[in-house]
Amino acid sequence: MPRVFDGRLSPGQLAALRLAASGYTSRQIATRLGTTEVGIDVRLTCAARSLGAKSRTHAVVVALARGLLRLEELEIPPPPQKATARREAA
């Protein structure tokens, strides 16, 4: 029988999930948190399981929906700027 989790996340799981929600790769998250890429993958897998999520992306959505993450905490990049009109040759 699989282990049942209660939806609580450790500080490390929450930190990794917050950075994943901001678009960072496991390698980038590991560098920022001073751990290994494998360690981050374990944190994210355990966080997903604890939240009853089916994937890393689903874990982010569940954490946002439950208020464990807030959009204000994420490092959302600004929208891309529109391309400028081409200069016509004179």
JSON list of C-alpha atoms in Angstrom, two decimals:
[
{"chain": "A", "resi": 1, "resn": "MET", "atom": "CA", "xyz": [0.00, 0.00, 0.00]},
{"chain": "A", "resi": 2, "resn": "PRO", "atom": "CA", "xyz": [1.43, 3.44, -0.93]},
{"chain": "A", "resi": 3, "resn": "ARG", "atom": "CA", "xyz": [2.32, 5.82, 1.83]},
{"chain": "A", "resi": 4, "resn": "VAL", "atom": "CA", "xyz": [-0.34, 8.47, 2.43]},
{"chain": "A", "resi": 5, "resn": "PHE", "atom": "CA", "xyz": [0.79, 12.07, 2.84]},
{"chain": "A", "resi": 6, "resn": "ASP", "atom": "CA", "xyz": [-1.11, 14.88, 4.50]},
{"chain": "A", "resi": 7, "resn": "GLY", "atom": "CA", "xyz": [-0.31, 17.70, 2.08]},
{"chain": "A", "resi": 8, "resn": "ARG", "atom": "CA", "xyz": [2.25, 19.41, 4.32]},
{"chain": "A", "resi": 9, "resn": "LEU", "atom": "CA", "xyz": [5.54, 20.32, 2.72]},
{"chain": "A", "resi": 10, "resn": "SER", "atom": "CA", "xyz": [8.97, 20.69, 4.26]},
{"chain": "A", "resi": 11, "resn": "PRO", "atom": "CA", "xyz": [10.69, 24.06, 3.89]},
{"chain": "A", "resi": 12, "resn": "GLY", "atom": "CA", "xyz": [13.06, 22.50, 1.34]},
{"chain": "A", "resi": 13, "resn": "GLN", "atom": "CA", "xyz": [10.19, 21.07, -0.71]},
{"chain": "A", "resi": 14, "resn": "LEU", "atom": "CA", "xyz": [8.40, 24.40, -0.65]},
{"chain": "A", "resi": 15, "resn": "ALA", "atom": "CA", "xyz": [11.52, 26.30, -1.70]},
{"chain": "A", "resi": 16, "resn": "ALA", "atom": "CA", "xyz": [12.14, 23.90, -4.59]},
{"chain": "A", "resi": 17, "resn": "LEU", "atom": "CA", "xyz": [8.50, 24.05, -5.64]},
{"chain": "A", "resi": 18, "resn": "ARG", "atom": "CA", "xyz": [8.53, 27.86, -5.56]},
{"chain": "A", "resi": 19, "resn": "LEU", "atom": "CA", "xyz": [11.55, 27.97, -7.87]},
{"chain": "A", "resi": 20, "resn": "ALA", "atom": "CA", "xyz": [10.06, 25.31, -10.14]},
{"chain": "A", "resi": 21, "resn": "ALA", "atom": "CA", "xyz": [6.90, 27.42, -10.36]},
{"chain": "A", "resi": 22, "resn": "SER", "atom": "CA", "xyz": [9.14, 30.32, -11.39]},
{"chain": "A", "resi": 23, "resn": "GLY", "atom": "CA", "xyz": [10.41, 28.27, -14.34]},
{"chain": "A", "resi": 24, "resn": "TYR", "atom": "CA", "xyz": [13.78, 27.12, -13.05]},
{"chain": "A", "resi": 25, "resn": "THR", "atom": "CA", "xyz": [15.17, 23.71, -14.04]},
{"chain": "A", "resi": 26, "resn": "SER", "atom": "CA", "xyz": [16.23, 21.18, -11.42]},
{"chain": "A", "resi": 27, "resn": "ARG", "atom": "CA", "xyz": [19.87, 22.05, -12.09]},
{"chain": "A", "resi": 28, "resn": "GLN", "atom": "CA", "xyz": [19.20, 25.78, -11.62]},
{"chain": "A", "resi": 29, "resn": "ILE", "atom": "CA", "xyz": [17.21, 25.13, -8.45]},
{"chain": "A", "resi": 30, "resn": "ALA", "atom": "CA", "xyz": [20.02, 22.94, -7.08]},
{"chain": "A", "resi": 31, "resn": "THR", "atom": "CA", "xyz": [22.54, 25.70, -7.70]},
{"chain": "A", "resi": 32, "resn": "ARG", "atom": "CA", "xyz": [20.35, 28.31, -6.01]},
{"chain": "A", "resi": 33, "resn": "LEU", "atom": "CA", "xyz": [19.62, 26.10, -2.99]},
{"chain": "A", "resi": 34, "resn": "GLY", "atom": "CA", "xyz": [23.14, 24.68, -2.70]},
{"chain": "A", "resi": 35, "resn": "THR", "atom": "CA", "xyz": [22.25, 21.04, -3.20]},
{"chain": "A", "resi": 36, "resn": "THR", "atom": "CA", "xyz": [22.30, 18.43, -5.96]},
{"chain": "A", "resi": 37, "resn": "GLU", "atom": "CA", "xyz": [20.03, 18.06, -8.95]},
{"chain": "A", "resi": 38, "resn": "VAL", "atom": "CA", "xyz": [19.04, 14.58, -7.72]},
{"chain": "A", "resi": 39, "resn": "GLY", "atom": "CA", "xyz": [18.20, 16.07, -4.33]},
{"chain": "A", "resi": 40, "resn": "ILE", "atom": "CA", "xyz": [15.91, 18.61, -5.98]},
{"chain": "A", "resi": 41, "resn": "ASP", "atom": "CA", "xyz": [14.20, 15.92, -8.03]},
{"chain": "A", "resi": 42, "resn": "VAL", "atom": "CA", "xyz": [13.57, 13.97, -4.82]},
{"chain": "A", "resi": 43, "resn": "ARG", "atom": "CA", "xyz": [12.17, 17.08, -3.09]},
{"chain": "A", "resi": 44, "resn": "LEU", "atom": "CA", "xyz": [9.84, 17.83, -6.01]},
{"chain": "A", "resi": 45, "resn": "THR", "atom": "CA", "xyz": [8.71, 14.20, -6.31]},
{"chain": "A", "resi": 46, "resn": "CYS", "atom": "CA", "xyz": [7.97, 14.02, -2.58]},
{"chain": "A", "resi": 47, "resn": "ALA", "atom": "CA", "xyz": [6.16, 17.37, -2.71]},
{"chain": "A", "resi": 48, "resn": "ALA", "atom": "CA", "xyz": [4.03, 16.17, -5.62]},
{"chain": "A", "resi": 49, "resn": "ARG", "atom": "CA", "xyz": [3.21, 12.93, -3.81]},
{"chain": "A", "resi": 50, "resn": "SER", "atom": "CA", "xyz": [2.41, 14.79, -0.60]},
{"chain": "A", "resi": 51, "resn": "LEU", "atom": "CA", "xyz": [0.02, 17.07, -2.48]},
{"chain": "A", "resi": 52, "resn": "GLY", "atom": "CA", "xyz": [-1.60, 14.19, -4.37]},
{"chain": "A", "resi": 53, "resn": "ALA", "atom": "CA", "xyz": [-0.31, 15.64, -7.64]},
{"chain": "A", "resi": 54, "resn": "LYS", "atom": "CA", "xyz": [0.47, 13.63, -10.76]},
{"chain": "A", "resi": 55, "resn": "SER", "atom": "CA", "xyz": [3.47, 15.66, -11.91]},
{"chain": "A", "resi": 56, "resn": "ARG", "atom": "CA", "xyz": [5.73, 18.55, -11.06]},
{"chain": "A", "resi": 57, "resn": "THR", "atom": "CA", "xyz": [3.49, 20.94, -12.97]},
{"chain": "A", "resi": 58, "resn": "HIS", "atom": "CA", "xyz": [0.39, 19.60, -11.26]},
{"chain": "A", "resi": 59, "resn": "ALA", "atom": "CA", "xyz": [2.13, 20.04, -7.89]},
{"chain": "A", "resi": 60, "resn": "VAL", "atom": "CA", "xyz": [2.66, 23.73, -8.67]},
{"chain": "A", "resi": 61, "resn": "VAL", "atom": "CA", "xyz": [-1.01, 24.14, -9.58]},
{"chain": "A", "resi": 62, "resn": "VAL", "atom": "CA", "xyz": [-2.17, 22.32, -6.44]},
{"chain": "A", "resi": 63, "resn": "ALA", "atom": "CA", "xyz": [0.19, 24.36, -4.23]},
{"chain": "A", "resi": 64, "resn": "LEU", "atom": "CA", "xyz": [-1.11, 27.60, -5.77]},
{"chain": "A", "resi": 65, "resn": "ALA", "atom": "CA", "xyz": [-4.74, 26.48, -5.39]},
{"chain": "A", "resi": 66, "resn": "ARG", "atom": "CA", "xyz": [-4.21, 25.56, -1.73]},
{"chain": "A", "resi": 67, "resn": "GLY", "atom": "CA", "xyz": [-2.42, 28.81, -0.96]},
{"chain": "A", "resi": 68, "resn": "LEU", "atom": "CA", "xyz": [0.92, 27.13, -0.25]},
{"chain": "A", "resi": 69, "resn": "LEU", "atom": "CA", "xyz": [2.45, 29.30, -2.97]},
{"chain": "A", "resi": 70, "resn": "ARG", "atom": "CA", "xyz": [1.42, 32.82, -3.87]},
{"chain": "A", "resi": 71, "resn": "LEU", "atom": "CA", "xyz": [1.93, 34.42, -7.27]},
{"chain": "A", "resi": 72, "resn": "GLU", "atom": "CA", "xyz": [3.61, 37.38, -5.56]},
{"chain": "A", "resi": 73, "resn": "GLU", "atom": "CA", "xyz": [6.37, 35.04, -4.32]},
{"chain": "A", "resi": 74, "resn": "LEU", "atom": "CA", "xyz": [7.26, 33.77, -7.79]},
{"chain": "A", "resi": 75, "resn": "GLU", "atom": "CA", "xyz": [9.90, 35.21, -10.06]},
{"chain": "A", "resi": 76, "resn": "ILE", "atom": "CA", "xyz": [7.70, 35.78, -13.07]},
{"chain": "A", "resi": 77, "resn": "PRO", "atom": "CA", "xyz": [9.58, 37.25, -16.05]},
{"chain": "A", "resi": 78, "resn": "PRO", "atom": "CA", "xyz": [8.10, 40.35, -17.67]},
{"chain": "A", "resi": 79, "resn": "PRO", "atom": "CA", "xyz": [6.13, 39.80, -20.89]},
{"chain": "A", "resi": 80, "resn": "PRO", "atom": "CA", "xyz": [8.21, 39.94, -24.05]},
{"chain": "A", "resi": 81, "resn": "GLN", "atom": "CA", "xyz": [8.39, 43.31, -25.72]},
{"chain": "A", "resi": 82, "resn": "LYS", "atom": "CA", "xyz": [6.87, 43.73, -29.13]},
{"chain": "A", "resi": 83, "resn": "ALA", "atom": "CA", "xyz": [9.33, 43.78, -31.99]},
{"chain": "A", "resi": 84, "resn": "THR", "atom": "CA", "xyz": [10.13, 47.25, -33.22]},
{"chain": "A", "resi": 85, "resn": "ALA", "atom": "CA", "xyz": [9.23, 48.19, -36.73]},
{"chain": "A", "resi": 86, "resn": "ARG", "atom": "CA", "xyz": [11.95, 47.63, -39.25]},
{"chain": "A", "resi": 87, "resn": "ARG", "atom": "CA", "xyz": [13.79, 50.70, -40.36]},
{"chain": "A", "resi": 88, "resn": "GLU", "atom": "CA", "xyz": [13.37, 51.31, -44.02]},
{"chain": "A", "resi": 89, "resn": "ALA", "atom": "CA", "xyz": [16.52, 51.81, -46.02]},
{"chain": "A", "resi": 90, "resn": "ALA", "atom": "CA", "xyz": [16.91, 55.40, -47.10]}
]
